[in-house]
PDB file of C-alpha atoms in Angstrom:
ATOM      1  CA  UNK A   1      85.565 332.960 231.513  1.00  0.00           C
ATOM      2  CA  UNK A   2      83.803 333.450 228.350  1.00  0.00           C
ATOM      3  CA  UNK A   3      85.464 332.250 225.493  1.00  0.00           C
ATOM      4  CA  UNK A   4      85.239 335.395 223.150  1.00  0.00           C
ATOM      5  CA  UNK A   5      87.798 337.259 226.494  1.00  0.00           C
ATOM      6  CA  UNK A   6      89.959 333.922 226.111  1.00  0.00           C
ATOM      7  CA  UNK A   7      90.656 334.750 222.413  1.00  0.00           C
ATOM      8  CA  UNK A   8      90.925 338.937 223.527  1.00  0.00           C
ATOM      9  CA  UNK A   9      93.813 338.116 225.960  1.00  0.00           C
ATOM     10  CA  UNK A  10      94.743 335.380 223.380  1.00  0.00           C
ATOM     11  CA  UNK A  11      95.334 338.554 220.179  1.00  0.00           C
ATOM     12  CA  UNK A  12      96.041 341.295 222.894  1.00  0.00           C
ATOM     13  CA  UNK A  13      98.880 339.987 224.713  1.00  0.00           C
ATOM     14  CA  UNK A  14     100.436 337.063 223.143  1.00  0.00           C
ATOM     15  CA  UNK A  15     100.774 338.853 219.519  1.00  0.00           C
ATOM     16  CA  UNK A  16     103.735 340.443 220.261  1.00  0.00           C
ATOM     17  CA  UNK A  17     106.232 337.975 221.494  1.00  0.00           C
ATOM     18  CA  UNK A  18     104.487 335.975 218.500  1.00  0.00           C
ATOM     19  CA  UNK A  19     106.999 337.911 216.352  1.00  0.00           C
ATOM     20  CA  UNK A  20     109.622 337.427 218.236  1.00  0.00           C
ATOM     21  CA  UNK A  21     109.098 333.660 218.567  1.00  0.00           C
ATOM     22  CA  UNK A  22     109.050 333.642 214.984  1.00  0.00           C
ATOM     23  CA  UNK A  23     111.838 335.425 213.295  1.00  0.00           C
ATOM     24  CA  UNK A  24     114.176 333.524 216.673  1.00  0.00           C
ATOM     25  CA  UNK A  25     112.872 330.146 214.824  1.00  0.00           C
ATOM     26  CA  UNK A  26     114.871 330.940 212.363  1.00  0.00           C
ATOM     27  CA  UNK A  27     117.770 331.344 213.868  1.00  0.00           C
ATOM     28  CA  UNK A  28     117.591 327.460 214.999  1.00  0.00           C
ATOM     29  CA  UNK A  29     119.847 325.292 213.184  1.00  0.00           C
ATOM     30  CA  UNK A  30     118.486 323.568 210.093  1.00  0.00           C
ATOM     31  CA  UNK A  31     118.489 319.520 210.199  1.00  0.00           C
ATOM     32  CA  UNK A  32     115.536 319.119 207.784  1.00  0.00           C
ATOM     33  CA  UNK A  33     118.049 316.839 205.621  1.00  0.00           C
ATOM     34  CA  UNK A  34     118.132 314.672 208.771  1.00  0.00           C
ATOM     35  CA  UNK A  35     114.972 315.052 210.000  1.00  0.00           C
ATOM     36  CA  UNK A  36     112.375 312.274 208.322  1.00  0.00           C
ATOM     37  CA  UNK A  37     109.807 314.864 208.438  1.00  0.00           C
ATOM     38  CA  UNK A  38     110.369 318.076 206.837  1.00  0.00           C
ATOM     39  CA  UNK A  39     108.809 320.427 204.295  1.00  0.00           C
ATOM     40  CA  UNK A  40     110.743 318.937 201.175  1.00  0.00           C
ATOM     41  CA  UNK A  41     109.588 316.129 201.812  1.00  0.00           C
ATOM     42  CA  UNK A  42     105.937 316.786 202.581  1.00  0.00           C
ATOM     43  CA  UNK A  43     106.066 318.877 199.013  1.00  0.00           C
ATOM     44  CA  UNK A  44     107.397 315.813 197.469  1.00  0.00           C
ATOM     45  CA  UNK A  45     105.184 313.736 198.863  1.00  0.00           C
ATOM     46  CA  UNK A  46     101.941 316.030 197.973  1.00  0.00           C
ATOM     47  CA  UNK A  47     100.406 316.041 201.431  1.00  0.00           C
ATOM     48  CA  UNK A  48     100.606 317.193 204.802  1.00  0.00           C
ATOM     49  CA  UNK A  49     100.220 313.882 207.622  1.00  0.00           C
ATOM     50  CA  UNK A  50      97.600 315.615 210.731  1.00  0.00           C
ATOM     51  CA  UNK A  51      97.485 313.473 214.087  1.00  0.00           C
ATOM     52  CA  UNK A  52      94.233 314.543 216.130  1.00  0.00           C
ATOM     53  CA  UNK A  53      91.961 312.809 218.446  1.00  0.00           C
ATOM     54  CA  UNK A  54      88.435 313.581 216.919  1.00  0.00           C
ATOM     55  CA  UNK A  55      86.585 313.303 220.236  1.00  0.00           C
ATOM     56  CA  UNK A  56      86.880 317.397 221.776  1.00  0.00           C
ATOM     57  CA  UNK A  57      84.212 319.635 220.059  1.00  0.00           C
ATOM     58  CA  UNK A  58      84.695 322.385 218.958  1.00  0.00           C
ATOM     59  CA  UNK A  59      88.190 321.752 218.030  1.00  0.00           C
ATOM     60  CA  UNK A  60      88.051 318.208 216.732  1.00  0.00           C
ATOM     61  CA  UNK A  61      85.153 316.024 216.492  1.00  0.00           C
ATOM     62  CA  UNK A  62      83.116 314.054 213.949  1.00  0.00           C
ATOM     63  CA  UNK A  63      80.257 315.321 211.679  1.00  0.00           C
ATOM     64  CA  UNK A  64      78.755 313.425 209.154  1.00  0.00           C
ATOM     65  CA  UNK A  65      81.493 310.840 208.768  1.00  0.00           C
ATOM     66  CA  UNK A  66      83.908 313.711 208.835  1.00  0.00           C
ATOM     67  CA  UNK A  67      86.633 314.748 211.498  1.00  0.00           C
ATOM     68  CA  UNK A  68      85.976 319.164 211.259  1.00  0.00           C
ATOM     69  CA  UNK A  69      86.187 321.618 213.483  1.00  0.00           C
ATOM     70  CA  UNK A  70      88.609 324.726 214.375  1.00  0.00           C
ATOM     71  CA  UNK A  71      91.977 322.474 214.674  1.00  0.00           C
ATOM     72  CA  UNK A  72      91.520 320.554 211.242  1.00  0.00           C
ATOM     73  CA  UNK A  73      90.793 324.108 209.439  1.00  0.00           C
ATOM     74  CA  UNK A  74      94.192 325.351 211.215  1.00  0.00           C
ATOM     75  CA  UNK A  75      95.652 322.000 209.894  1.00  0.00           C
ATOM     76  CA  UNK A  76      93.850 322.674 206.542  1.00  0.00           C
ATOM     77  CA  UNK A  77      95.473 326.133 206.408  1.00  0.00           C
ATOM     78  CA  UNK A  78      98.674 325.193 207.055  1.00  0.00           C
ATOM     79  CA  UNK A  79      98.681 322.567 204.073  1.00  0.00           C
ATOM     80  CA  UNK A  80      97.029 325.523 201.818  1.00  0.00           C
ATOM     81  CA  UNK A  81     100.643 327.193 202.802  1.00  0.00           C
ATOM     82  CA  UNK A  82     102.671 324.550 201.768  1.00  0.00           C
ATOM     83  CA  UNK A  83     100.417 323.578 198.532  1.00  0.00           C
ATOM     84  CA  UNK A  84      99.882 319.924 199.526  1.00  0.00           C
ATOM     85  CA  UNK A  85      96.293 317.937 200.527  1.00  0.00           C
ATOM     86  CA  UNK A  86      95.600 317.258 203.962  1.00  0.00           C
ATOM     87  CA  UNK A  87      95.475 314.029 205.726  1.00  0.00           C
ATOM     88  CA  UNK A  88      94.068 313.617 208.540  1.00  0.00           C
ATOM     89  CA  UNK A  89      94.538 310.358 211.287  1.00  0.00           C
ATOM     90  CA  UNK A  90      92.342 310.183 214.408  1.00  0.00           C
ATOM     91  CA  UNK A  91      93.731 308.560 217.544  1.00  0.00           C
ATOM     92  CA  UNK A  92      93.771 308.163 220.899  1.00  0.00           C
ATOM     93  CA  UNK A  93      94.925 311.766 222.616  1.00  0.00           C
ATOM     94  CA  UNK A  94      97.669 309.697 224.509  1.00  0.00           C
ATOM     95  CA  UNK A  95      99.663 308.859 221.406  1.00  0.00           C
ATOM     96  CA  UNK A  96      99.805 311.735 219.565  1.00  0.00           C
ATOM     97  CA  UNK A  97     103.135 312.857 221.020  1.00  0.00           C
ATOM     98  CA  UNK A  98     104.610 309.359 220.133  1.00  0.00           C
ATOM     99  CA  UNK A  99     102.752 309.375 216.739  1.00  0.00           C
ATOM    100  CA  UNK A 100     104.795 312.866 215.864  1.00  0.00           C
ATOM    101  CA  UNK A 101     108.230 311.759 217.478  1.00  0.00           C
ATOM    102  CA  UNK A 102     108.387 308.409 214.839  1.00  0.00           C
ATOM    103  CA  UNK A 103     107.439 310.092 212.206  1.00  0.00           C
ATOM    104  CA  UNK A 104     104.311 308.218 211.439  1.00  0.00           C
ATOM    105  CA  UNK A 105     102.254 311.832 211.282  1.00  0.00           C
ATOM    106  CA  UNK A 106     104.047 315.144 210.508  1.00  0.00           C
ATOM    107  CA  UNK A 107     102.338 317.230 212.752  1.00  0.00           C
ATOM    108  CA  UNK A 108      99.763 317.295 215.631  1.00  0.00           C
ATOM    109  CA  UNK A 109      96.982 319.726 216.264  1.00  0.00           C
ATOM    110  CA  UNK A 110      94.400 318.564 219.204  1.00  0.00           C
ATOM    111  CA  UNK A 111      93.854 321.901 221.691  1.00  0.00           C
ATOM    112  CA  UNK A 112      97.687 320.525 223.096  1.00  0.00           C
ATOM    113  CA  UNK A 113      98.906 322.325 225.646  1.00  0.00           C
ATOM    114  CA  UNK A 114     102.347 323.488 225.941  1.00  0.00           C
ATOM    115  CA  UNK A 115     104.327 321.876 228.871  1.00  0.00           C
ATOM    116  CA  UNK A 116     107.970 321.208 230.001  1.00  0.00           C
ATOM    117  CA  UNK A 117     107.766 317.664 229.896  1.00  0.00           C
ATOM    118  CA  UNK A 118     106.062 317.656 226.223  1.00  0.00           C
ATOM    119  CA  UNK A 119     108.868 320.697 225.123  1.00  0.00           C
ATOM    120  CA  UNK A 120     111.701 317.877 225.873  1.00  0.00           C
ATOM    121  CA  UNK A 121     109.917 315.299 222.789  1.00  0.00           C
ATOM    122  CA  UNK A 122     108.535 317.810 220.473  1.00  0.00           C
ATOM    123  CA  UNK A 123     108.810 320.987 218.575  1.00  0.00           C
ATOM    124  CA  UNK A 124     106.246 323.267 219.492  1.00  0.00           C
ATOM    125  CA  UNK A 125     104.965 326.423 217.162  1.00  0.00           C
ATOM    126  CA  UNK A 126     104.083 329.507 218.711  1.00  0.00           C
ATOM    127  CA  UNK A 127     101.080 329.178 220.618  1.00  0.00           C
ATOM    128  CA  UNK A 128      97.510 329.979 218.622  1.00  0.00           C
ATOM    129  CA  UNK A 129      95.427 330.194 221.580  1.00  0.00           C
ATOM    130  CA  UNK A 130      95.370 331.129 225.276  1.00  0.00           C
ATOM    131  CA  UNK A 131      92.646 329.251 227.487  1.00  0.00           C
ATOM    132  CA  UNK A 132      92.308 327.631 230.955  1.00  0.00           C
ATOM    133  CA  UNK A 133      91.087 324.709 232.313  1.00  0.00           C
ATOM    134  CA  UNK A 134      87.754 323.914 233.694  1.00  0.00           C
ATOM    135  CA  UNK A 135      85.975 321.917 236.125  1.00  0.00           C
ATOM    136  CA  UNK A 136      82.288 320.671 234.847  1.00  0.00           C
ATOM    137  CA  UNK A 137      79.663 319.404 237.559  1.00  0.00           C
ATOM    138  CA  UNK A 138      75.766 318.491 237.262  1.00  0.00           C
ATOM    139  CA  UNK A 139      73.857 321.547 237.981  1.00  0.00           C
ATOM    140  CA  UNK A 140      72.996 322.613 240.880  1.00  0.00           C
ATOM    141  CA  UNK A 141      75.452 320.769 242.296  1.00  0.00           C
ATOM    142  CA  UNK A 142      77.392 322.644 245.193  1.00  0.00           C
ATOM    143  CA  UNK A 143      81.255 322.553 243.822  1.00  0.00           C
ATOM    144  CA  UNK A 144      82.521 325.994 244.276  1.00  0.00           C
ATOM    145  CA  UNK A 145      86.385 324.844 244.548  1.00  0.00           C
ATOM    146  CA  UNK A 146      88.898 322.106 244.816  1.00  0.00           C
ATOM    147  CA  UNK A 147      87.759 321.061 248.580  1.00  0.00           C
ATOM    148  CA  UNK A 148      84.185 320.582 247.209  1.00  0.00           C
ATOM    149  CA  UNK A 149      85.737 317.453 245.375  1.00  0.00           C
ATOM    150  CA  UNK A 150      87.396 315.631 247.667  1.00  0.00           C
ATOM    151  CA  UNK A 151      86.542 312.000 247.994  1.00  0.00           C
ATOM    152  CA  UNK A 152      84.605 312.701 244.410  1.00  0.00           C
ATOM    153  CA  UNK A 153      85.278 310.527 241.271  1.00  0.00           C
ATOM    154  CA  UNK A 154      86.567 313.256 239.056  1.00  0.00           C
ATOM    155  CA  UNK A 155      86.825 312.351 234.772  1.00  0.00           C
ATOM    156  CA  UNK A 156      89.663 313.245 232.814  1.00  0.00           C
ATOM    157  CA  UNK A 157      91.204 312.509 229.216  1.00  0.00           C
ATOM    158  CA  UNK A 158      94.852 310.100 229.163  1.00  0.00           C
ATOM    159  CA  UNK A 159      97.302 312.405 228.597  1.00  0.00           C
ATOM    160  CA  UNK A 160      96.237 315.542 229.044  1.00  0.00           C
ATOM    161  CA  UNK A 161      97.227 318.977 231.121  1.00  0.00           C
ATOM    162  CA  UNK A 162      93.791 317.797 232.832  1.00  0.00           C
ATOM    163  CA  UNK A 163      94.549 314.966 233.886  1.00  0.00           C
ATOM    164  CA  UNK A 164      97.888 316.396 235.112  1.00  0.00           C
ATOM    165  CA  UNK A 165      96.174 318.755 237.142  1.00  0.00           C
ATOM    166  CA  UNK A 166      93.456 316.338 238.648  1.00  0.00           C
ATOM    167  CA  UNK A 167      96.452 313.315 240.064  1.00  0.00           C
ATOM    168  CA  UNK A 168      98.514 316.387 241.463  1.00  0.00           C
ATOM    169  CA  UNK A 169      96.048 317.901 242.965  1.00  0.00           C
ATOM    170  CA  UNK A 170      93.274 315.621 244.066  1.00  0.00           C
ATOM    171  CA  UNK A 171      94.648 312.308 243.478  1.00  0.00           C
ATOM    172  CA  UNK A 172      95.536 311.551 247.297  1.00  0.00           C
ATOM    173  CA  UNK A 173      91.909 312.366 248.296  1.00  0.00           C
ATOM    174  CA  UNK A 174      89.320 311.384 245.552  1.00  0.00           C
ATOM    175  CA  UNK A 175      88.992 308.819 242.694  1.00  0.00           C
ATOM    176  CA  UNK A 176      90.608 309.559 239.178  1.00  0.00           C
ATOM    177  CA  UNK A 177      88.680 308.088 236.375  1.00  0.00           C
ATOM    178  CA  UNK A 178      90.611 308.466 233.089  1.00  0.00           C
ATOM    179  CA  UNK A 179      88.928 308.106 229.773  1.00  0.00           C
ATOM    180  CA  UNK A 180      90.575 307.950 226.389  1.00  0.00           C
ATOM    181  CA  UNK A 181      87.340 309.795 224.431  1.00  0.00           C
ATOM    182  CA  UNK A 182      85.542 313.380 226.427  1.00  0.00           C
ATOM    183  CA  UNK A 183      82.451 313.199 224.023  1.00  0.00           C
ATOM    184  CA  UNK A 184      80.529 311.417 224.250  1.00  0.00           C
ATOM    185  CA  UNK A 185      81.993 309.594 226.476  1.00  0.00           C
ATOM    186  CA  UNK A 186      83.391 311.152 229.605  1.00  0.00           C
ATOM    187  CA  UNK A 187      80.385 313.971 228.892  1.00  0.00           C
ATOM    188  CA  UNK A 188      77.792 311.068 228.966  1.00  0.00           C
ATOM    189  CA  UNK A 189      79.372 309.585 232.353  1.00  0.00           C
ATOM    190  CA  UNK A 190      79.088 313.141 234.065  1.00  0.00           C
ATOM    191  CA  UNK A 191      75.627 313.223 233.180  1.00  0.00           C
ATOM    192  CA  UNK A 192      74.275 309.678 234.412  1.00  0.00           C
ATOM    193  CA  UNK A 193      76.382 310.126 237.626  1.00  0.00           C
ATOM    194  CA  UNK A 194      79.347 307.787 236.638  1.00  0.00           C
ATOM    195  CA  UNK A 195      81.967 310.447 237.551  1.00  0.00           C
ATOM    196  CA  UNK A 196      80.926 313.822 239.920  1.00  0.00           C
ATOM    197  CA  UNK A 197      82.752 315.761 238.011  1.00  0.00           C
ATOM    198  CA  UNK A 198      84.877 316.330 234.550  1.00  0.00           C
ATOM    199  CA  UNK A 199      87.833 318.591 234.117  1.00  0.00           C
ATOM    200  CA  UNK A 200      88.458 319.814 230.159  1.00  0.00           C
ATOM    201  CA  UNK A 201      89.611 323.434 228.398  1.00  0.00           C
ATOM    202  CA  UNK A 202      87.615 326.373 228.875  1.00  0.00           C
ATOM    203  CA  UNK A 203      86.158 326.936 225.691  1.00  0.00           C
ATOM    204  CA  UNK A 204      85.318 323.004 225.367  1.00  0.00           C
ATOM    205  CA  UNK A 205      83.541 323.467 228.964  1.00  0.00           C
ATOM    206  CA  UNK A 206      81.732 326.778 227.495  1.00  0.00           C
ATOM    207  CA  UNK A 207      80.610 324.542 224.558  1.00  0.00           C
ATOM    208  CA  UNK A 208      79.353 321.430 226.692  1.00  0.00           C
ATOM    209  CA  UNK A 209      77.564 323.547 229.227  1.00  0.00           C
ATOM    210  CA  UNK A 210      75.785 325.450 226.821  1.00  0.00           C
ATOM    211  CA  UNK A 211      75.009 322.394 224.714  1.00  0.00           C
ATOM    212  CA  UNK A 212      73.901 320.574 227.658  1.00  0.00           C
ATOM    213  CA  UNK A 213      71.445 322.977 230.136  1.00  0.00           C
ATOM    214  CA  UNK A 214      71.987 319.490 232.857  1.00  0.00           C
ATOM    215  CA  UNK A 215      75.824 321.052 233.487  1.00  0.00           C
ATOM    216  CA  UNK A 216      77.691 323.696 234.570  1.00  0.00           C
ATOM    217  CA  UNK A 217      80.370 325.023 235.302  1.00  0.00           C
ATOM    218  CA  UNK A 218      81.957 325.050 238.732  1.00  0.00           C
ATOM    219  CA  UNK A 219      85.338 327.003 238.491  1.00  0.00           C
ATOM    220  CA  UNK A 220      88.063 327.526 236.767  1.00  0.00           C
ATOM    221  CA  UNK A 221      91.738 326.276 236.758  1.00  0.00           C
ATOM    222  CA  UNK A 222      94.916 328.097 235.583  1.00  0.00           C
ATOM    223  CA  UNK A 223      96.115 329.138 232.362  1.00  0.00           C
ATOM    224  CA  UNK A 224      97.535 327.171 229.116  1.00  0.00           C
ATOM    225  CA  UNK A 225      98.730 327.755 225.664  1.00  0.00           C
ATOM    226  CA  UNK A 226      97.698 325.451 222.901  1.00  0.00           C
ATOM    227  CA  UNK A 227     100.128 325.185 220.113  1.00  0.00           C
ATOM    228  CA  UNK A 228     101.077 322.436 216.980  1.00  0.00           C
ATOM    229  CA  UNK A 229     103.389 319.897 217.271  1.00  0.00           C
ATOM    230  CA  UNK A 230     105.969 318.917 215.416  1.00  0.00           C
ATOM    231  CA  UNK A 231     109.071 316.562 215.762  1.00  0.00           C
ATOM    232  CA  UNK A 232     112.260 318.257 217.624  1.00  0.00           C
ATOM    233  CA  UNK A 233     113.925 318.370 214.193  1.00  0.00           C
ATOM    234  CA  UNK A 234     111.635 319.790 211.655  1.00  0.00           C
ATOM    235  CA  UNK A 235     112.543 323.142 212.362  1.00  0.00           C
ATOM    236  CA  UNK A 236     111.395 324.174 208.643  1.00  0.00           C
ATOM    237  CA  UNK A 237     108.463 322.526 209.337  1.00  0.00           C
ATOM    238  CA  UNK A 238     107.832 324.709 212.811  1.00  0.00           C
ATOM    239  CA  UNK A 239     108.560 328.145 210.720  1.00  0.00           C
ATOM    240  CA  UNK A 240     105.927 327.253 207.966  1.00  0.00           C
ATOM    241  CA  UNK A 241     103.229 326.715 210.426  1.00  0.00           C
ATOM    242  CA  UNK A 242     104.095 329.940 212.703  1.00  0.00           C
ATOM    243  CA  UNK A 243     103.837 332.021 209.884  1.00  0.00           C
ATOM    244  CA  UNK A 244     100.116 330.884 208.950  1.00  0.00           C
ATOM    245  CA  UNK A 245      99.241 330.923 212.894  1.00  0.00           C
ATOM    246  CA  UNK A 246     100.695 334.293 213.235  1.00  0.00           C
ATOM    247  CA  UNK A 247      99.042 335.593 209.988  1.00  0.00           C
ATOM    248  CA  UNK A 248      95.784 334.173 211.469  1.00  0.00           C
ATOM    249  CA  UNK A 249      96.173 335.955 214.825  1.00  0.00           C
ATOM    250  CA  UNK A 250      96.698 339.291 213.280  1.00  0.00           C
ATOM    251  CA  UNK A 251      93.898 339.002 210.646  1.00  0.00           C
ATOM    252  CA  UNK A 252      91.606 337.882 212.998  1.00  0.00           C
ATOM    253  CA  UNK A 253      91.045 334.920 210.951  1.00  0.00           C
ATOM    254  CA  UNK A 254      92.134 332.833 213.812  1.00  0.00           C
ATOM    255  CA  UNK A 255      89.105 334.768 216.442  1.00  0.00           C
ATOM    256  CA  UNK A 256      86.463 334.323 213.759  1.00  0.00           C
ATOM    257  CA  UNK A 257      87.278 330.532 212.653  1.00  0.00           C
ATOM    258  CA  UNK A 258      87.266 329.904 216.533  1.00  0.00           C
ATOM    259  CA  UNK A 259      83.444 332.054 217.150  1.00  0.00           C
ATOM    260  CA  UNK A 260      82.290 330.387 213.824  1.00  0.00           C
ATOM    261  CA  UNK A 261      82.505 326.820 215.276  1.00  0.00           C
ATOM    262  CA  UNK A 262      81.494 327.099 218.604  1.00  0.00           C
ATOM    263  CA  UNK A 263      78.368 328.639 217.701  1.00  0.00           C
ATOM    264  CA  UNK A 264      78.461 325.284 214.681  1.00  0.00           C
ATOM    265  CA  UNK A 265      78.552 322.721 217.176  1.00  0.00           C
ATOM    266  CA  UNK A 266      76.176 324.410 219.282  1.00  0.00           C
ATOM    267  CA  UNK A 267      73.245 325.165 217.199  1.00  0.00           C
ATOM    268  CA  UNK A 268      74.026 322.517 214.390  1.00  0.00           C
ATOM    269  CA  UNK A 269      72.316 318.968 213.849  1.00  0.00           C
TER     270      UNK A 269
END
């Protein structure tokens, strides 16, 4: 599925329980006195705390010493809003969630899908993007569905809605390799023939194929919402940042800064 219909069904459909999601949030009750992270206290402090893991271009990756891409202008955005700097802390995808819950960052923006077991240990904002999941082979190799892998090594990312995916449905039948960093790492395996095949988002997989003519991909796999994370108290905090994702849905800011960067990692040095 090309990337630019992703971010169509992404604006067409979702916008309009977007509204409702947002003027329900604040109906929730307010604990932001409570809650160590909040937006009085990010004001007072002067800065908004990001969690990421820089390794999943286009969203979040490094560039010239630099963690960009469309996830850290999101983050940047939503610090504009509030009229504090942005920080930004890389880690490993696998303890973001924790990171957020203690209070060590104040938000977390990595492509995170939104799932029932993550909605019971954070706050999530209304989602900013709809996408699937994709499987990504060598080319020419003959993968055409989930029977083609059995008895494969398949490469997924700790943590993720991939990963998920790969243990529930292939785990009894081929060999899960997890990885804590996709690129370059779990790309670079795919490509020397350490794994058969690599399962990441859709418009990462549009990126990576394109980037790399030696891959393709083989098929895709369901549907998932990617939204920001936040602690299960900071309500405030979760209002703040669905206004600016909302404004950037219906602007079209959000379809642009998306376009912009894929075609940025692509084509840049």
């Amino acid at each position: 599925m090309d990337y630019r219909l992703i971010l169509g069904i992404a604006i067409g459909v979702a916008l309009g329980v977007l509204a409702m999601a947002l003027f329900a949030g604040q109906s929730q009750p307010q604990t932001a006195a409570a809650c160590p992270t909040s937006v009085e206290a990010i004001k007072k402090r002067g800065k908004l705390v990001v969690g990421t893991s820089a390794d999943w271009p286009p969203y979040e990756y490094v560039e010239g010493g630099r963690i960009v891409g469309i996830d850290i202008d999101i983050a940047r955005r939503i610090a504009d809003s509030l009229g504090v700097q942005l920080e930004i802390r890389d880690m490993k995808f696998s303890a973001l969630i924790e990171a957020v819950k203690r209070g060590d960052v104040d938000m977390v923006i990595a492509d995170m899908a939104v799932t029932p077991e993550r909605e019971r240990q954070v706050l999530f904002s209304i989602p900013y993007q709809v996408d699937t999941s994709v499987v990504i082979v060598r080319r020419g190799e003959a993968v055409s569905g989930v029977e083609a892998l059995r008895g494969k090594s398949i490469g997924v990312q700790v943590g993720t809605v991939q990963e998920d995916w790969a243990v529930k449905t292939l785990g009894n039948y081929s060999k899960i390799v997890r990885y804590d960093k996709v690129y370059p790492y779990m790309v670079e395996a795919l490509r020397k023939g350490d794994v058969d095949a690599i399962v990441v988002g859709g418009v990462v997989g549009k990126a990576l194929v394109k980037r790399f003519p030696d891959l393709e991909q083989a098929f895709t796999v369901g549907v998932r919402y990617s939204a920001v994370a936040v602690p299960l108290c900071a309500y405030d905090l979760k209002i703040q940042i669905d206004r600016v994702i909302y404004d950037m849905l219906q602007s079209g800011e959000l379809e642009r800064l998306i376009s912009g960067w894929v075609e940025r990692w692509l084509y840049g040095s």
